[in-house]
PDB file of C-alpha atoms in Angstrom:
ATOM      1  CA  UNK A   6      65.381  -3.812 -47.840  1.00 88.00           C
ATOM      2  CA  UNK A   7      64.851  -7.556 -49.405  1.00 92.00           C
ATOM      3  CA  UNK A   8      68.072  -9.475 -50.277  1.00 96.00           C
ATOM      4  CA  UNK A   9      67.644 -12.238 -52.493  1.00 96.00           C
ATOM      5  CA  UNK A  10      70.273 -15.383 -53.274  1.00 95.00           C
ATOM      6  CA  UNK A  11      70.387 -17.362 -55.810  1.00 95.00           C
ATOM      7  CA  UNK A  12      71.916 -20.755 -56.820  1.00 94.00           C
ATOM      8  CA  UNK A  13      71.725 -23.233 -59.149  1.00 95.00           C
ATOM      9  CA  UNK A  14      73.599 -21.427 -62.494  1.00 93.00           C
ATOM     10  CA  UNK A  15      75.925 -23.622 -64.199  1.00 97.00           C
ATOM     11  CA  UNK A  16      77.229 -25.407 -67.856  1.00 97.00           C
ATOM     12  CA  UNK A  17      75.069 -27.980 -69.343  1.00 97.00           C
ATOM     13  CA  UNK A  18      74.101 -29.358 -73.326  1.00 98.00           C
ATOM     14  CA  UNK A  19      71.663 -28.557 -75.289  1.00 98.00           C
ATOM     15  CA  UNK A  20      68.783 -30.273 -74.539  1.00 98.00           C
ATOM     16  CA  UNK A  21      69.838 -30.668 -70.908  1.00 98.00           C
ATOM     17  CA  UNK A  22      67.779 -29.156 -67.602  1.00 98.00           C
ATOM     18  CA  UNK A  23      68.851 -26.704 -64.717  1.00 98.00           C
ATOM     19  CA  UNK A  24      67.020 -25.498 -61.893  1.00 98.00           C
ATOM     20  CA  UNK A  25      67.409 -22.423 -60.790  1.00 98.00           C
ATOM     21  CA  UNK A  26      66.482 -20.977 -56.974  1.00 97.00           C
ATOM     22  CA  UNK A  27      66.027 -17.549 -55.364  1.00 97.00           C
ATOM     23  CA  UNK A  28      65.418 -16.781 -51.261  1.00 95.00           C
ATOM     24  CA  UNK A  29      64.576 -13.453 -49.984  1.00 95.00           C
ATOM     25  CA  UNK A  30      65.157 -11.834 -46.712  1.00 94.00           C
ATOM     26  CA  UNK A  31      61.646 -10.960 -46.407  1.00 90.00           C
ATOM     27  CA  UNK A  32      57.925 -11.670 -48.032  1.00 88.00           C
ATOM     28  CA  UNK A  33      57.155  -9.677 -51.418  1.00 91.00           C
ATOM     29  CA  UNK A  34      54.356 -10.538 -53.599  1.00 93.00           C
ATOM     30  CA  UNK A  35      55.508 -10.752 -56.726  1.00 95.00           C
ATOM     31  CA  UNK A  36      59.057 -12.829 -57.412  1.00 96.00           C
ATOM     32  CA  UNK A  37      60.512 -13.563 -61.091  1.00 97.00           C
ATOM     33  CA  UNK A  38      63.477 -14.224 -62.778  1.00 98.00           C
ATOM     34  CA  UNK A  39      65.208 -11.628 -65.548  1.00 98.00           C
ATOM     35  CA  UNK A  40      68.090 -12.386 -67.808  1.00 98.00           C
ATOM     36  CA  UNK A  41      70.560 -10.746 -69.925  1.00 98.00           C
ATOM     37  CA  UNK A  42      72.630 -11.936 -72.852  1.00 96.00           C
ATOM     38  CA  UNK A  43      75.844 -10.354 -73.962  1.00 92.00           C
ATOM     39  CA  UNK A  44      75.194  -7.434 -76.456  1.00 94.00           C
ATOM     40  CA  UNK A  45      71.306  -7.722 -75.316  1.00 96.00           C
ATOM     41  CA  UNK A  46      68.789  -6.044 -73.458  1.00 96.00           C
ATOM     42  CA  UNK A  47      67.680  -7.418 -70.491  1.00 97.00           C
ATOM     43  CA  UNK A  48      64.776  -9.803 -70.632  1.00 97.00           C
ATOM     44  CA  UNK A  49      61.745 -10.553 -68.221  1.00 98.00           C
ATOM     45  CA  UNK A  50      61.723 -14.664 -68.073  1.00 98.00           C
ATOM     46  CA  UNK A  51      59.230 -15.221 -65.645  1.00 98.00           C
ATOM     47  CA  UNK A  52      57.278 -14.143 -62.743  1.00 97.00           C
ATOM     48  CA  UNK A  53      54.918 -15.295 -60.291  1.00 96.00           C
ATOM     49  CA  UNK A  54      52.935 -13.471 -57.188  1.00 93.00           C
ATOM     50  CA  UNK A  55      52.191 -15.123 -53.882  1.00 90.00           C
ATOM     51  CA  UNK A  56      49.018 -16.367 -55.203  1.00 90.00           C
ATOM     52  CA  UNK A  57      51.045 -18.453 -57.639  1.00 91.00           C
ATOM     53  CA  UNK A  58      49.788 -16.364 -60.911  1.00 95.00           C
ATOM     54  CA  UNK A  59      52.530 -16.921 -63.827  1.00 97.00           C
ATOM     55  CA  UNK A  60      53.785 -14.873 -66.810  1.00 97.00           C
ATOM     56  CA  UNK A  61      56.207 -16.633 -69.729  1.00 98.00           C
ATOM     57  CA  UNK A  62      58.517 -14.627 -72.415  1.00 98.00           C
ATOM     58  CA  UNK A  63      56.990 -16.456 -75.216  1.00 98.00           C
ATOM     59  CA  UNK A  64      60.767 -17.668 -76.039  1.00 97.00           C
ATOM     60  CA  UNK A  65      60.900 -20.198 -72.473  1.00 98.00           C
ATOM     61  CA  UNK A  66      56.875 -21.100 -72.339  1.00 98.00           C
ATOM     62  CA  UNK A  67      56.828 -24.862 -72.374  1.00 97.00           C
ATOM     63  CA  UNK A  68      60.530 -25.379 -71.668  1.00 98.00           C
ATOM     64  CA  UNK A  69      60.605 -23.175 -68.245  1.00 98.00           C
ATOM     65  CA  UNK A  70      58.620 -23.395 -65.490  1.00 98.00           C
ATOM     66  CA  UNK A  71      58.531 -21.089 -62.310  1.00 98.00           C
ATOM     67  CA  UNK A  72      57.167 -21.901 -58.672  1.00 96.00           C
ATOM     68  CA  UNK A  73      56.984 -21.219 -55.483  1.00 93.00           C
ATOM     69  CA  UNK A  74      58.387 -22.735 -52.245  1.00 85.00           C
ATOM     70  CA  UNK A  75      54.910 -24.637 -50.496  1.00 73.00           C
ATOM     71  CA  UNK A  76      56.610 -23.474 -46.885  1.00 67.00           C
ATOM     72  CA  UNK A  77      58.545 -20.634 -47.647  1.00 62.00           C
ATOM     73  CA  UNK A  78      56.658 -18.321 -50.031  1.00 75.00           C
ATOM     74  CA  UNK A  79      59.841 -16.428 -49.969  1.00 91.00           C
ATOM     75  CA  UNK A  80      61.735 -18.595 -52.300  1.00 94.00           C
ATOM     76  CA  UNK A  81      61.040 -19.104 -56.089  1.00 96.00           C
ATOM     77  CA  UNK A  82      62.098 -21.543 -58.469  1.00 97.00           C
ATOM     78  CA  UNK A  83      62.717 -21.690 -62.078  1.00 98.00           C
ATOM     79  CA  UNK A  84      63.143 -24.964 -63.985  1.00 98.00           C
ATOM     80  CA  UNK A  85      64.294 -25.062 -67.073  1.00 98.00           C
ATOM     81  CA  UNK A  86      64.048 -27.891 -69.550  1.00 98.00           C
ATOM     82  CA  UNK A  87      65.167 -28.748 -73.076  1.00 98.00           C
ATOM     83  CA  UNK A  88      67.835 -25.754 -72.837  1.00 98.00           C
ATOM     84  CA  UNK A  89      69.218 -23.953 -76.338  1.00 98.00           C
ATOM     85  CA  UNK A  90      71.683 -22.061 -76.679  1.00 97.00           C
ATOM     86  CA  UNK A  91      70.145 -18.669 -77.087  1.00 96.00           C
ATOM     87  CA  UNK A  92      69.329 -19.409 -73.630  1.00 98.00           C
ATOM     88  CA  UNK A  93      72.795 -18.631 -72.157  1.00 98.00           C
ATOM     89  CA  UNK A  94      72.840 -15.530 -70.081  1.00 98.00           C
ATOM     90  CA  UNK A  95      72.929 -13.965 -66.706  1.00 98.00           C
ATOM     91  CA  UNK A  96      70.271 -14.905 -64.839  1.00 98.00           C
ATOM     92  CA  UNK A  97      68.857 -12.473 -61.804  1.00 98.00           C
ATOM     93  CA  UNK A  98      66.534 -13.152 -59.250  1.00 97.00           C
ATOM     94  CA  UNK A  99      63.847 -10.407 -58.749  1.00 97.00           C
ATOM     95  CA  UNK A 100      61.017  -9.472 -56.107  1.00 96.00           C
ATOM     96  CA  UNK A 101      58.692  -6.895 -55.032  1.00 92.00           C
ATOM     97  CA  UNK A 102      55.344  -5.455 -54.275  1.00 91.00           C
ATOM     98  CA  UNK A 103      55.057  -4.394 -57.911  1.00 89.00           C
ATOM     99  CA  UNK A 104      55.064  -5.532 -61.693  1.00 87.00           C
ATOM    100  CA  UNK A 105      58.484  -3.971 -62.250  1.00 90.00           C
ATOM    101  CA  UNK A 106      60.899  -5.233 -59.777  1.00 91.00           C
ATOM    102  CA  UNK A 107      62.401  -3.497 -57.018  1.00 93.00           C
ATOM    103  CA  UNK A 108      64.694  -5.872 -55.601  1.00 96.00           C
ATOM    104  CA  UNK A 109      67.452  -7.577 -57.526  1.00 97.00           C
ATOM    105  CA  UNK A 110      70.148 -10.732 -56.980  1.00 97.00           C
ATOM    106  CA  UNK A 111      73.418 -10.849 -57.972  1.00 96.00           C
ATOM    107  CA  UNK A 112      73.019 -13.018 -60.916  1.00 96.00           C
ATOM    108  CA  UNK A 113      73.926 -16.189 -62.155  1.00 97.00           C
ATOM    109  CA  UNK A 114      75.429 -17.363 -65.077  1.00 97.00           C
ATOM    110  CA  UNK A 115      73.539 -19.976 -67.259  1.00 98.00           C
ATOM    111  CA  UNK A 116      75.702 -21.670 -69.936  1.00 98.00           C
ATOM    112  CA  UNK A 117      74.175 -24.100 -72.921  1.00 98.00           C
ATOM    113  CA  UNK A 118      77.295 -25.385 -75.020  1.00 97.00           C
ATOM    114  CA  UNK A 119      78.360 -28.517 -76.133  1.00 95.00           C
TER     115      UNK A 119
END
């Protein structure tokens, strides 16, 4: 069993940046970030595999960008610039040894409001 935490969620303007960050117990391969709006399905954001292969929703590509720790492959980051509002949602950290995620964080709440 994986356990993943996450940080970084918070309030900011339109326009403005957050980054986001995930650590797991234990290696997987692939780690990505979901999110869900309210009244909305969750959403794949990004993901990335140990060999630092990326997939985009077509909604965040050029705004968001995902990564992975250089010393701790177990961690992945998500930065995300030049936030909108239909970007507010729960954020959740994901990870396994698959395309569809096995392992799942608590989420974290992403606000864009003036």
């Amino acid at each position: 069993q994986v356990q993943l935490v996450e940080s970084g969620g918070g309030l900011v303007q339109p326009g403005g940046s957050l980054r986001l960050s995930c650590a797991a117990s234990g290696a997987v391969y692939f780690m990505g970030w979901y999110r869900q709006a309210p009244g909305k399905q969750r959403e794949l954001v990004a993901r990335i595999n140990s060999g630092g292969s990326t997939v985009y929703a077509d909604s965040v590509k050029g705004r968001f960008t995902i990564s992975r720790g250089d010393n701790a492959k177990n961690t992945v980051f998500l930065q995300m610039d030049n936030l909108v509002s239909a970007d507010t949602a729960v954020y959740y950290c994901t990870a396994g040894p698959f395309l569809s995620p096995i392992y799942w964080g608590q989420g974290t709440q992403v606000t864009v409001s003036s």
